[in-house]
C-alpha cells in the first residue's frame, strides 16, 4: 500500500483531532489538521492526496476552499463532511464536483474510512497505469522497435523524429510485414500524446456498413440493436492518436465522412445531433499505391492530400542489406530467450542463405523463419538446413540471384527433378524439354 | 462502581481503536473545549448575534453526538434552528442553561466510564 497524505480541515478542534487520530490508525496515512480554509490553502505545497473538508468553516465555506484549490489541482479529490442535513445543500455540494459528501453522524467514521480507501485504490491504479504507460513508451523507443543500420531505415528514423515533434498527419506506406503499425505506435508513444490512447483500426477488416459506427459511434436507438450509446474510435482517441490501417480499402461514401471529420475536427455520432469536438492525431497506412488509386478515381483527391501529411515509406527487407543479418540475430536471441535455451549462433552458410532470399513477407516473414530455425536446431548453431523458406516464394528467390540464363535453366531443372522424385521423363514432359537435355546435364554434373 | 446503563464512550472506542490513552486524551480535550463553546453561546445571546449562536450550536452538536449524548444534541439542534429562523432571544438562555446542567451530569457519567477503562 502506498502512503496517502490527507488534509482534514475542521473548525471544531475536538472533532478535527478525533478524525485525525482515527485516520492515523492506518500507518500508511499521513494526516494534517487545519482549522480554517486559509490554513488549508497556505499548506497546499505539501501536496495532499485527498482533502476532507468541513462545509461550514469560520472564514470561508468548504466549497469556496475547494474551488480555489481546484484551480491549481483540478484532479484532487475532496470529501465534504458537513453538519448540514438539508437536501439543497447536499445537491449544491455534489454538483460542485466533490468526490464524496456525508453528513456528520454516527456512521461518518466508516464512510470516511471507506472513501479514503477507495481513493487510495484509485491512486494506486493511477500510479500503476502511469508506470505501464512509461513501460510501453520504453518498449516503443525507436531503437527497440525498428532495428537496422541500413541507409533506408536510417532515413525512416529521421522522418519519425520529425513526426513526433509535430501533430502532422503521417501516412505510412510499405509492403506487408514491414512494420507499419509498429512505426505508428512508435510515433505515438514518443510524442507528447503518449499518455493518451493509441487506437488502431484496420479498415479492411470491418465491413463497409459498420465502419461509420466504429469510427464515429452511435446514440442509443440510432438503429435496431443500438441499445446503448457507443463511443467511436475518433472520440476514444481524442487527445491521442488514431491509426487507420489499410486506408486504401475505405469506400467513397466513408471517405467523404472521414474528410469532414478531419477538416472540421468534429464528429457526430450516428443518430445524434450534437457536434463533438475531437483532437485526434491521424496516422494512416496502406500497402496500396494511393496515387494510382487516385488516378483510377477510387480514392478522393481532397482526402488524399489531407492524409498525405508526412509520408513515410518503409523499405522492403530485401532492400535493407545487412539489416537481414542484424534482425536474424535479434530474433534468434529473442526466441532463444522465450524458449529458455542458450542463444544460438548462425553459421556462415545459413547467413548466406538468409541474405539471398527475397522476403515477400518482409520482417514478419523473417521472424517466422528464425523462430522455426530455433526450434529445428538441436545444437547451439542454426545451419542452412534449419532455414526453410515458403515454397511459394522460391521463384522470387531465384530471380534475386541475378545470374545467367543458363544458370537459371539449370536451377529450374534441378528444382523440378527433386520435386518429381528424380523422374527425368516426367520432368522433361512438364518443362516441355527433351529428356536428353536433362540426361546431358546430369552427365556433365551440372545438376 | 456500577457501569452506566449505556456507554458514552462506545464511539470514542470505535474511532480510536479501543486505545485507553487516546480515549482519555480526547475526553480531556472535549472537557476543555465544550465550556468555551457554552460561553460563546451565552455571549452570542447577550450580543444578540444569531450567526454565532447558529454556528456554535452547529459545531458543538457534532462533538456531543460523539459521546452518544442525544438529549444534549437535541437542545443544540433547537438552538441552531431557532437562531437560523431568528427566534426570540428570550428563548435561548433557558435552552443554554438546560444544556449546561445536562452536561454537568453527563460529564460525571463520562468520567465514571473513563475510570472503568
Coordinates of C-alpha atoms in Angstrom, one line a residue:
Chain A
X1 CA 0.0 0.0 0.0
X2 CA 1.3 3.5 -0.8
X3 CA 1.3 6.4 1.6
X4 CA -1.6 8.8 1.4
X5 CA -1.4 12.4 2.6
X6 CA -4.8 13.6 4.0
X7 CA -5.8 17.1 4.9
X8 CA -8.5 17.3 7.5
X9 CA -10.0 20.8 7.5
X10 CA -12.3 21.2 10.5
X11 CA -13.1 24.2 12.7
X12 CA -14.3 22.0 15.6
X13 CA -11.0 21.3 17.4
X14 CA -12.3 18.3 19.1
X15 CA -13.9 16.7 16.0
X16 CA -11.0 17.5 13.9
X17 CA -8.5 16.0 16.3
X18 CA -10.7 12.9 16.5
X19 CA -10.8 12.5 12.7
X20 CA -7.0 13.0 12.6
X21 CA -6.4 10.3 15.2
X22 CA -8.9 7.9 13.6
X23 CA -7.4 8.2 10.1
X24 CA -3.9 7.9 11.6
X25 CA -4.7 4.4 12.8
X26 CA -3.7 3.4 9.3
X27 CA 0.1 3.8 9.3
X28 CA 0.0 4.5 5.5
X29 CA -1.9 7.7 6.2
X30 CA -0.2 11.0 6.9
X31 CA -2.8 13.3 8.3
X32 CA -2.6 17.1 8.7
X33 CA -5.2 19.0 10.6
X34 CA -6.2 22.6 9.8
X35 CA -8.9 24.7 11.5
X36 CA -9.6 27.2 8.8
X37 CA -9.9 27.4 5.0
X38 CA -7.0 29.8 4.8
X39 CA -4.6 27.4 6.6
X40 CA -5.6 24.7 4.2
X41 CA -4.8 27.0 1.2
X42 CA -1.5 28.1 2.7
X43 CA -0.4 24.4 3.0
X44 CA -1.2 23.1 -0.4
X45 CA 2.5 22.9 -1.2
X46 CA 2.5 19.8 1.0
X47 CA 0.6 18.2 -1.9
X48 CA -2.2 16.2 -0.3
X49 CA -3.8 13.2 -2.0
X50 CA -7.2 13.9 -0.6
X51 CA -8.9 16.7 1.4
X52 CA -11.6 16.1 4.0
X53 CA -13.3 19.4 4.4
X54 CA -16.0 20.7 6.8
X55 CA -18.7 22.5 4.9
X56 CA -19.1 25.3 7.4
X57 CA -15.7 26.8 8.1
X58 CA -15.4 30.1 10.0
X59 CA -13.5 32.1 7.4
X60 CA -15.0 30.7 4.2
X61 CA -17.3 27.9 3.0
X62 CA -15.8 24.5 2.3
X63 CA -17.0 24.9 -1.3
X64 CA -15.1 28.1 -1.7
X65 CA -11.9 26.4 -0.4
X66 CA -12.4 23.6 -2.8
X67 CA -13.0 25.8 -5.8
X68 CA -9.8 27.8 -5.0
X69 CA -7.7 24.6 -4.7
X70 CA -9.2 23.1 -7.9
X71 CA -7.9 26.0 -10.0
X72 CA -4.4 24.6 -9.4
X73 CA -5.1 21.0 -8.6
X74 CA -8.2 20.0 -10.7
X75 CA -7.9 16.3 -10.0
X76 CA -7.5 16.5 -6.2
X77 CA -10.4 14.6 -4.6
X78 CA -12.4 16.4 -1.9
X79 CA -14.7 14.8 0.7
X80 CA -17.1 17.2 2.3
X81 CA -18.1 16.3 5.9
X82 CA -21.0 18.5 6.9
X83 CA -23.4 19.1 9.7
X84 CA -25.9 20.4 7.1
X85 CA -28.6 17.9 6.6
X86 CA -30.8 19.8 4.1
X87 CA -31.2 18.4 0.6
X88 CA -30.5 21.7 -1.1
X89 CA -27.0 21.9 0.5
X90 CA -26.3 18.3 -0.4
X91 CA -27.2 18.9 -4.1
X92 CA -25.1 22.1 -4.2
X93 CA -22.1 20.2 -2.8
X94 CA -22.5 17.2 -5.1
X95 CA -23.0 19.5 -8.2
X96 CA -19.7 21.2 -7.4
X97 CA -17.8 18.0 -8.2
X98 CA -16.9 16.7 -4.8
X99 CA -15.6 13.1 -4.6
X100 CA -18.0 12.3 -1.7
X101 CA -20.3 14.1 0.7
X102 CA -21.7 13.0 4.0
X103 CA -23.5 14.5 7.0
X104 CA -21.8 14.2 10.4
X105 CA -23.5 11.3 12.1
X106 CA -22.6 8.1 13.9
X107 CA -21.6 6.5 10.5
X108 CA -19.2 9.3 9.5
X109 CA -16.2 7.3 10.7
X110 CA -16.8 4.3 8.4
X111 CA -17.9 6.3 5.4
X112 CA -14.8 8.5 5.6
X113 CA -12.6 5.4 6.1
X114 CA -14.1 3.7 3.0
X115 CA -14.0 6.8 0.8
X116 CA -10.3 7.3 1.6
X117 CA -9.6 3.6 0.9
X118 CA -11.3 4.0 -2.4
X119 CA -9.2 7.0 -3.2
X120 CA -6.0 5.1 -2.2
X121 CA -7.0 2.2 -4.6
X122 CA -7.7 4.7 -7.3
X123 CA -4.4 6.4 -6.8
X124 CA -2.5 3.1 -6.8
X125 CA -4.2 2.1 -10.0
X126 CA -3.4 5.5 -11.5
X127 CA 0.3 5.1 -10.5
X128 CA 0.3 1.6 -11.9
X129 CA -1.2 2.9 -15.1
X130 CA 1.4 5.6 -15.4
X131 CA 4.2 3.1 -14.8
X132 CA 2.7 0.8 -17.5
X133 CA 2.4 3.8 -19.9
X134 CA 6.1 4.5 -19.3
X135 CA 7.0 0.9 -19.9
X136 CA 5.0 1.0 -23.2
X137 CA 6.8 4.2 -24.2
X138 CA 10.2 2.5 -23.5
X139 CA 9.1 -0.6 -25.4
X140 CA 8.3 1.6 -28.4
X141 CA 11.5 3.6 -28.3
X142 CA 12.6 3.8 -31.9
X143 CA 15.7 1.6 -31.4
X144 CA 13.6 -1.1 -29.8
X145 CA 11.0 -1.4 -32.4
X146 CA 12.9 -0.8 -35.7
X147 CA 16.3 -2.5 -35.8
X148 CA 18.7 -1.7 -38.5
X149 CA 21.7 0.3 -39.7
X150 CA 20.9 0.4 -43.4
X151 CA 20.6 3.8 -45.0
X152 CA 17.0 3.0 -45.9
X153 CA 16.0 2.5 -42.3
X154 CA 18.0 5.4 -41.0
X155 CA 16.0 7.7 -43.3
X156 CA 12.8 6.3 -41.8
X157 CA 14.2 7.1 -38.3
X158 CA 14.8 10.7 -39.5
X159 CA 11.2 11.1 -40.7
X160 CA 9.9 9.5 -37.5
X161 CA 11.8 12.1 -35.4
X162 CA 10.1 14.8 -37.4
X163 CA 6.7 13.2 -37.0
X164 CA 6.9 13.1 -33.2
X165 CA 7.7 16.8 -32.9
X166 CA 4.5 17.9 -34.7
X167 CA 0.9 16.9 -34.9
X168 CA 1.0 16.4 -38.7
X169 CA -0.9 13.5 -40.2
X170 CA 1.5 10.7 -41.1
X171 CA 0.9 8.4 -44.0
X172 CA 2.9 5.2 -43.8
X173 CA 3.3 3.0 -46.9
X174 CA 5.1 -0.2 -47.3
X175 CA 4.7 -3.9 -48.2
X176 CA 3.1 -6.2 -45.9
X177 CA 5.2 -7.2 -42.9
X178 CA 7.4 -4.1 -43.0
X179 CA 6.1 -2.9 -39.6
X180 CA 3.7 -0.1 -40.4
X181 CA 1.7 -0.4 -37.2
X182 CA 4.9 -0.6 -35.1
X183 CA 6.1 2.7 -36.7
X184 CA 2.7 4.3 -35.9
X185 CA 2.9 3.1 -32.3
X186 CA 6.5 4.3 -32.0
X187 CA 5.5 7.8 -33.3
X188 CA 2.6 7.9 -30.8
X189 CA 4.5 6.7 -27.8
X190 CA 7.4 9.0 -28.4
X191 CA 5.1 12.1 -29.0
X192 CA 3.6 14.4 -26.4
X193 CA 0.4 12.5 -26.9
X194 CA 1.9 9.3 -25.3
X195 CA -0.2 9.4 -22.2
X196 CA -3.5 9.5 -24.2
X197 CA -4.9 6.5 -26.1
X198 CA -3.4 4.9 -29.2
X199 CA -6.4 3.4 -31.1
X200 CA -5.7 1.2 -34.1
X201 CA -8.4 0.2 -36.6
X202 CA -8.0 -2.0 -39.7
X203 CA -10.3 -0.5 -42.3
X204 CA -10.1 -3.6 -44.4
X205 CA -11.2 -5.9 -41.5
X206 CA -14.5 -4.0 -40.9
X207 CA -17.5 -4.3 -43.3
X208 CA -18.3 -1.0 -45.1
X209 CA -21.7 -0.8 -43.4
X210 CA -20.1 -0.9 -39.9
X211 CA -17.1 1.3 -40.4
X212 CA -19.0 4.6 -39.7
X213 CA -20.3 3.4 -36.4
X214 CA -16.8 2.1 -35.5
X215 CA -15.2 5.4 -36.3
X216 CA -17.9 7.9 -35.1
X217 CA -20.0 5.8 -32.6
X218 CA -23.8 6.0 -32.3
X219 CA -26.5 7.2 -30.0
X220 CA -28.9 4.8 -28.2
X221 CA -31.8 3.9 -30.6
X222 CA -29.9 5.1 -33.7
X223 CA -30.8 1.8 -35.4
X224 CA -32.1 -1.6 -34.5
X225 CA -29.8 -3.1 -31.9
X226 CA -28.3 0.2 -30.7
X227 CA -29.3 -0.5 -27.1
X228 CA -26.8 1.9 -25.6
X229 CA -24.7 4.8 -26.7
X230 CA -21.4 3.7 -28.2
X231 CA -18.3 6.0 -28.3
X232 CA -16.5 5.7 -31.7
X233 CA -12.8 5.4 -32.2
X234 CA -12.3 9.0 -33.2
X235 CA -13.7 10.1 -29.8
X236 CA -11.8 7.4 -27.9
X237 CA -8.6 8.6 -29.5
X238 CA -9.2 12.3 -28.7
X239 CA -6.0 13.7 -27.3
X240 CA -4.2 10.7 -28.6
X241 CA -3.7 9.0 -31.9
X242 CA -6.0 7.1 -34.3
X243 CA -4.2 4.7 -36.6
X244 CA -6.2 3.8 -39.7
X245 CA -4.6 0.8 -41.3
X246 CA -5.3 -0.1 -44.9
X247 CA -7.0 3.2 -45.6
X248 CA -7.0 2.5 -49.3
X249 CA -9.8 0.0 -48.7
X250 CA -12.3 2.7 -47.4
X251 CA -15.3 3.2 -49.7
X252 CA -16.1 6.5 -51.3
X253 CA -19.1 7.3 -49.0
X254 CA -17.0 6.9 -45.9
X255 CA -14.1 8.8 -47.4
X256 CA -16.3 11.9 -47.6
X257 CA -17.3 11.5 -43.9
X258 CA -13.7 11.0 -42.9
X259 CA -12.6 14.1 -44.8
X260 CA -15.3 16.2 -43.0
X261 CA -14.1 14.9 -39.6
X262 CA -10.5 15.8 -40.4
X263 CA -11.3 19.2 -41.8
X264 CA -13.8 20.3 -39.1
X265 CA -12.1 18.4 -36.2
X266 CA -15.5 17.4 -35.0
X267 CA -17.8 14.4 -35.4
X268 CA -21.4 13.5 -34.9
X269 CA -22.4 10.1 -33.6
X270 CA -24.9 8.2 -35.8
X271 CA -28.4 9.1 -34.7
X272 CA -27.1 12.2 -32.8
X273 CA -27.3 15.9 -33.5
X274 CA -24.5 17.1 -31.3
X275 CA -21.2 18.1 -32.8
X276 CA -18.4 16.7 -30.8
X277 CA -15.0 18.4 -30.9
X278 CA -12.1 15.9 -31.3
X279 CA -8.4 16.5 -31.0
X280 CA -7.3 13.3 -32.7
X281 CA -4.0 12.8 -34.5
X282 CA -4.2 10.6 -37.5
X283 CA -1.7 8.1 -38.8
X284 CA -2.8 6.2 -41.8
X285 CA -1.1 3.3 -43.5
X286 CA -1.6 1.4 -46.8
X287 CA 0.2 -1.2 -48.9
X288 CA -1.6 0.2 -51.9
X289 CA -0.3 2.9 -54.2
X290 CA -2.8 5.6 -53.2
X291 CA -1.6 7.9 -56.1
X292 CA -2.6 5.1 -58.5
X293 CA -5.9 4.6 -56.8
X294 CA -6.4 8.4 -57.1
X295 CA -5.8 8.3 -60.9
X296 CA -8.3 5.4 -61.2
X297 CA -10.9 7.5 -59.3
X298 CA -11.0 5.0 -56.4
X299 CA -9.7 7.5 -53.8
X300 CA -10.8 11.1 -53.3
X301 CA -8.2 13.6 -54.3
X302 CA -9.1 16.1 -51.4
X303 CA -8.8 13.3 -48.8
X304 CA -5.6 12.0 -50.4
X305 CA -3.9 15.4 -49.9
X306 CA -5.3 15.7 -46.4
X307 CA -4.0 12.3 -45.4
X308 CA -0.6 12.5 -47.2
X309 CA 0.9 14.8 -44.5
X310 CA 4.3 13.5 -43.7
X311 CA 4.8 10.4 -45.9
X312 CA 7.0 7.6 -44.5
X313 CA 7.8 4.8 -46.9
X314 CA 9.0 1.6 -45.2
X315 CA 11.6 -0.2 -47.3
X316 CA 11.1 -3.9 -48.1
X317 CA 13.5 -6.1 -46.2
X318 CA 15.3 -7.2 -49.3
X319 CA 16.5 -3.6 -49.8
X320 CA 17.9 -3.4 -46.3
X321 CA 21.1 -5.3 -46.9
X322 CA 22.9 -6.4 -43.7
X323 CA 19.8 -5.5 -41.7
X324 CA 18.7 -9.0 -42.6
X325 CA 21.5 -10.5 -40.5
X326 CA 21.1 -7.9 -37.8
X327 CA 17.4 -8.8 -37.5
X328 CA 18.1 -12.5 -37.7
X329 CA 20.5 -12.3 -34.8
X330 CA 18.0 -10.2 -32.8
X331 CA 15.1 -12.7 -33.5
X332 CA 17.4 -15.6 -32.6
X333 CA 18.2 -14.0 -29.2
X334 CA 14.6 -13.2 -28.6
X335 CA 13.2 -16.7 -29.5
X336 CA 16.0 -18.5 -27.6
X337 CA 15.2 -16.3 -24.5
X338 CA 11.4 -17.0 -24.9
X339 CA 12.1 -20.8 -25.1
X340 CA 14.7 -20.7 -22.2
X341 CA 17.5 -22.1 -24.3
X342 CA 21.0 -20.6 -24.6
X343 CA 21.4 -18.2 -27.5
X344 CA 22.3 -20.0 -30.7
X345 CA 24.7 -18.8 -33.4
X346 CA 24.1 -18.7 -37.1
X347 CA 26.5 -20.5 -39.4
X348 CA 28.0 -18.6 -42.4
X349 CA 26.2 -20.9 -44.8
X350 CA 22.9 -20.1 -43.1
X351 CA 23.7 -16.4 -43.2
X352 CA 24.4 -16.6 -46.9
X353 CA 21.1 -18.4 -47.4
X354 CA 19.3 -15.7 -45.4
X355 CA 20.9 -13.0 -47.4
X356 CA 19.9 -14.5 -50.8
X357 CA 16.1 -14.7 -50.0
X358 CA 13.6 -12.1 -51.2
X359 CA 11.3 -12.0 -48.1
X360 CA 8.0 -11.1 -49.7
X361 CA 6.5 -11.2 -46.2
X362 CA 9.3 -8.9 -45.0
X363 CA 10.3 -8.7 -41.3
X364 CA 7.3 -10.6 -40.3
X365 CA 8.4 -13.5 -42.5
X366 CA 12.0 -13.3 -41.4
X367 CA 10.8 -13.5 -37.8
X368 CA 8.8 -16.7 -38.6
X369 CA 11.7 -18.3 -40.4
X370 CA 14.1 -17.7 -37.5
X371 CA 11.5 -18.9 -34.9
X372 CA 11.2 -22.2 -36.9
X373 CA 15.0 -22.4 -37.2
X374 CA 15.5 -22.0 -33.5
X375 CA 13.0 -24.8 -32.9
X376 CA 14.6 -27.1 -35.5
X377 CA 18.2 -26.7 -34.4
X378 CA 19.3 -29.2 -31.7
X379 CA 22.7 -27.7 -31.3
X380 CA 24.0 -24.2 -30.4
X381 CA 24.1 -23.3 -34.1
X382 CA 21.5 -22.6 -36.7
X383 CA 22.7 -24.0 -40.1
X384 CA 21.4 -23.7 -43.6
X385 CA 19.2 -26.8 -43.2
X386 CA 17.3 -25.1 -40.4
X387 CA 16.4 -22.2 -42.7
X388 CA 13.2 -23.0 -44.5
X389 CA 11.5 -20.6 -46.9
X390 CA 8.0 -20.8 -48.1
X391 CA 7.9 -22.9 -51.3
X392 CA 5.6 -20.4 -52.9
X393 CA 8.4 -17.8 -52.8
X394 CA 11.1 -19.8 -54.3
X395 CA 10.6 -18.3 -57.8
X396 CA 11.2 -14.8 -56.5
X397 CA 14.3 -16.1 -54.7
X398 CA 15.7 -17.4 -58.0
X399 CA 15.2 -14.1 -59.7
X400 CA 17.0 -12.2 -57.0
X401 CA 20.2 -14.1 -57.6
X402 CA 20.8 -12.1 -60.8
X403 CA 22.6 -14.9 -62.5
X404 CA 23.0 -16.1 -66.2
X405 CA 20.1 -17.5 -68.2
X406 CA 21.9 -20.9 -68.3
X407 CA 22.3 -20.9 -64.6
X408 CA 18.5 -20.2 -64.2
X409 CA 17.8 -23.0 -66.5
X410 CA 20.0 -25.4 -64.5
X411 CA 18.3 -24.4 -61.2
X412 CA 14.8 -24.8 -62.6
X413 CA 15.5 -28.3 -64.0
X414 CA 17.1 -29.3 -60.7
X415 CA 14.2 -28.0 -58.7
X416 CA 11.6 -29.9 -60.8
X417 CA 13.7 -33.1 -60.8
X418 CA 13.7 -33.1 -57.0
X419 CA 10.0 -32.2 -56.9
X420 CA 9.3 -35.2 -59.2
X421 CA 11.5 -37.7 -57.2
X422 CA 14.2 -37.6 -59.9
X423 CA 11.8 -38.8 -62.6
X424 CA 13.5 -37.5 -65.8
X425 CA 10.7 -38.3 -68.2
X426 CA 8.0 -36.6 -66.0
X427 CA 10.2 -33.6 -65.5
X428 CA 11.0 -33.3 -69.2
X429 CA 7.3 -33.5 -70.0
X430 CA 6.3 -30.9 -67.5
X431 CA 9.0 -28.5 -68.6
X432 CA 8.5 -29.2 -72.3
X433 CA 12.1 -30.1 -73.0
X434 CA 13.7 -33.2 -74.3
X435 CA 14.8 -35.8 -71.7
X436 CA 18.2 -36.0 -73.4
X437 CA 18.8 -32.4 -72.2
X438 CA 18.3 -33.5 -68.7
X439 CA 20.4 -36.6 -69.0
X440 CA 23.2 -34.5 -70.6
X441 CA 23.1 -32.1 -67.7
X442 CA 23.3 -34.9 -65.2
X443 CA 26.2 -36.5 -67.1
X444 CA 28.1 -33.2 -67.1
X445 CA 27.4 -32.9 -63.4
X446 CA 25.6 -29.6 -64.0
X447 CA 22.7 -30.8 -61.8
Chain B
X1 CA -18.8 1.1 40.8
X2 CA -21.8 0.4 38.6
X3 CA -21.2 1.0 34.9
X4 CA -23.7 3.4 33.3
X5 CA -26.8 2.0 31.5
X6 CA -25.3 2.8 28.1
X7 CA -21.8 3.7 27.0
X8 CA -20.9 7.3 26.3
X9 CA -17.5 6.1 25.1
X10 CA -18.5 3.5 22.6
X11 CA -18.0 5.8 19.6
X12 CA -14.7 7.0 21.0
X13 CA -13.6 3.4 21.3
X14 CA -14.6 2.8 17.6
X15 CA -12.8 5.9 16.4
X16 CA -9.6 5.4 18.4
X17 CA -9.2 1.6 18.2
X18 CA -10.1 0.9 21.8
X19 CA -6.9 2.7 22.9
X20 CA -7.4 3.9 26.5
X21 CA -4.7 6.5 26.4
X22 CA -6.0 8.1 23.3
X23 CA -9.6 8.0 24.6
X24 CA -8.6 9.7 27.8
X25 CA -6.7 12.4 25.8
X26 CA -9.7 13.0 23.6
X27 CA -12.1 13.2 26.5
X28 CA -9.8 15.7 28.2
X29 CA -9.8 17.8 25.0
X30 CA -13.6 17.7 25.0
X31 CA -13.8 18.7 28.6
X32 CA -11.6 21.6 27.9
X33 CA -13.3 22.9 24.8
X34 CA -17.0 22.4 25.4
X35 CA -17.2 25.1 28.2
X36 CA -15.6 27.6 25.8
X37 CA -18.4 26.8 23.3
X38 CA -21.1 27.3 26.1
X39 CA -19.5 30.6 26.9
X40 CA -19.7 31.5 23.3
X41 CA -23.3 30.6 23.1
X42 CA -24.1 32.7 26.2
X43 CA -22.1 35.7 24.8
X44 CA -23.8 35.5 21.4
X45 CA -27.1 35.5 23.2
X46 CA -26.2 38.6 25.1
X47 CA -24.8 40.2 21.9
X48 CA -28.0 39.2 20.1
X49 CA -25.9 37.6 17.4
X50 CA -27.9 34.9 15.6
X51 CA -25.0 33.9 13.3
X52 CA -22.6 33.0 16.1
X53 CA -25.4 31.3 18.0
X54 CA -26.2 29.1 15.0
X55 CA -22.6 28.3 14.1
X56 CA -21.6 27.5 17.7
X57 CA -24.6 25.2 18.3
X58 CA -24.0 23.6 14.9
X59 CA -20.3 22.9 15.7
X60 CA -21.0 21.7 19.2
X61 CA -23.7 19.2 18.3
X62 CA -21.3 17.1 16.3
X63 CA -18.9 16.7 19.3
X64 CA -21.8 16.0 21.7
X65 CA -23.1 13.3 19.3
X66 CA -19.7 11.5 19.5
X67 CA -20.5 10.8 23.2
X68 CA -24.0 9.5 22.4
X69 CA -25.5 12.5 24.2
X70 CA -28.7 12.5 22.2
X71 CA -30.7 14.8 24.6
X72 CA -27.9 17.4 24.7
X73 CA -27.7 17.2 20.9
X74 CA -31.5 17.8 20.6
X75 CA -31.1 21.0 22.7
X76 CA -28.3 22.2 20.4
X77 CA -30.4 21.4 17.2
X78 CA -33.2 23.5 18.7
X79 CA -30.9 26.4 19.4
X80 CA -29.4 26.2 15.9
X81 CA -32.8 26.0 14.1
X82 CA -34.2 28.8 16.3
X83 CA -31.2 31.0 15.6
X84 CA -31.5 30.3 11.8
X85 CA -35.1 31.4 12.0
X86 CA -34.2 34.4 14.1
X87 CA -36.3 33.3 17.1
X88 CA -36.9 35.3 20.2
X89 CA -33.6 35.8 22.2
X90 CA -35.5 35.2 25.4
X91 CA -35.9 31.6 24.5
X92 CA -32.2 30.9 24.1
X93 CA -30.9 31.5 27.6
X94 CA -33.2 28.8 29.2
X95 CA -32.1 26.3 26.5
X96 CA -28.4 27.1 27.1
X97 CA -29.0 26.7 30.9
X98 CA -30.7 23.4 30.3
X99 CA -27.8 22.2 28.1
X100 CA -25.3 23.3 30.8
X101 CA -27.0 21.3 33.6
X102 CA -27.4 18.3 31.4
X103 CA -23.7 18.4 30.5
X104 CA -22.7 18.6 34.2
X105 CA -24.5 15.2 34.7
X106 CA -23.1 13.7 31.5
X107 CA -19.6 14.8 32.3
X108 CA -19.8 12.9 35.5
X109 CA -21.0 9.8 33.6
X110 CA -18.2 10.1 31.1
X111 CA -15.6 10.4 34.0
X112 CA -17.1 7.3 35.6
X113 CA -16.7 5.4 32.4
X114 CA -13.2 6.7 31.9
X115 CA -12.2 5.2 35.3
X116 CA -13.5 1.8 34.1
X117 CA -11.2 1.8 31.0

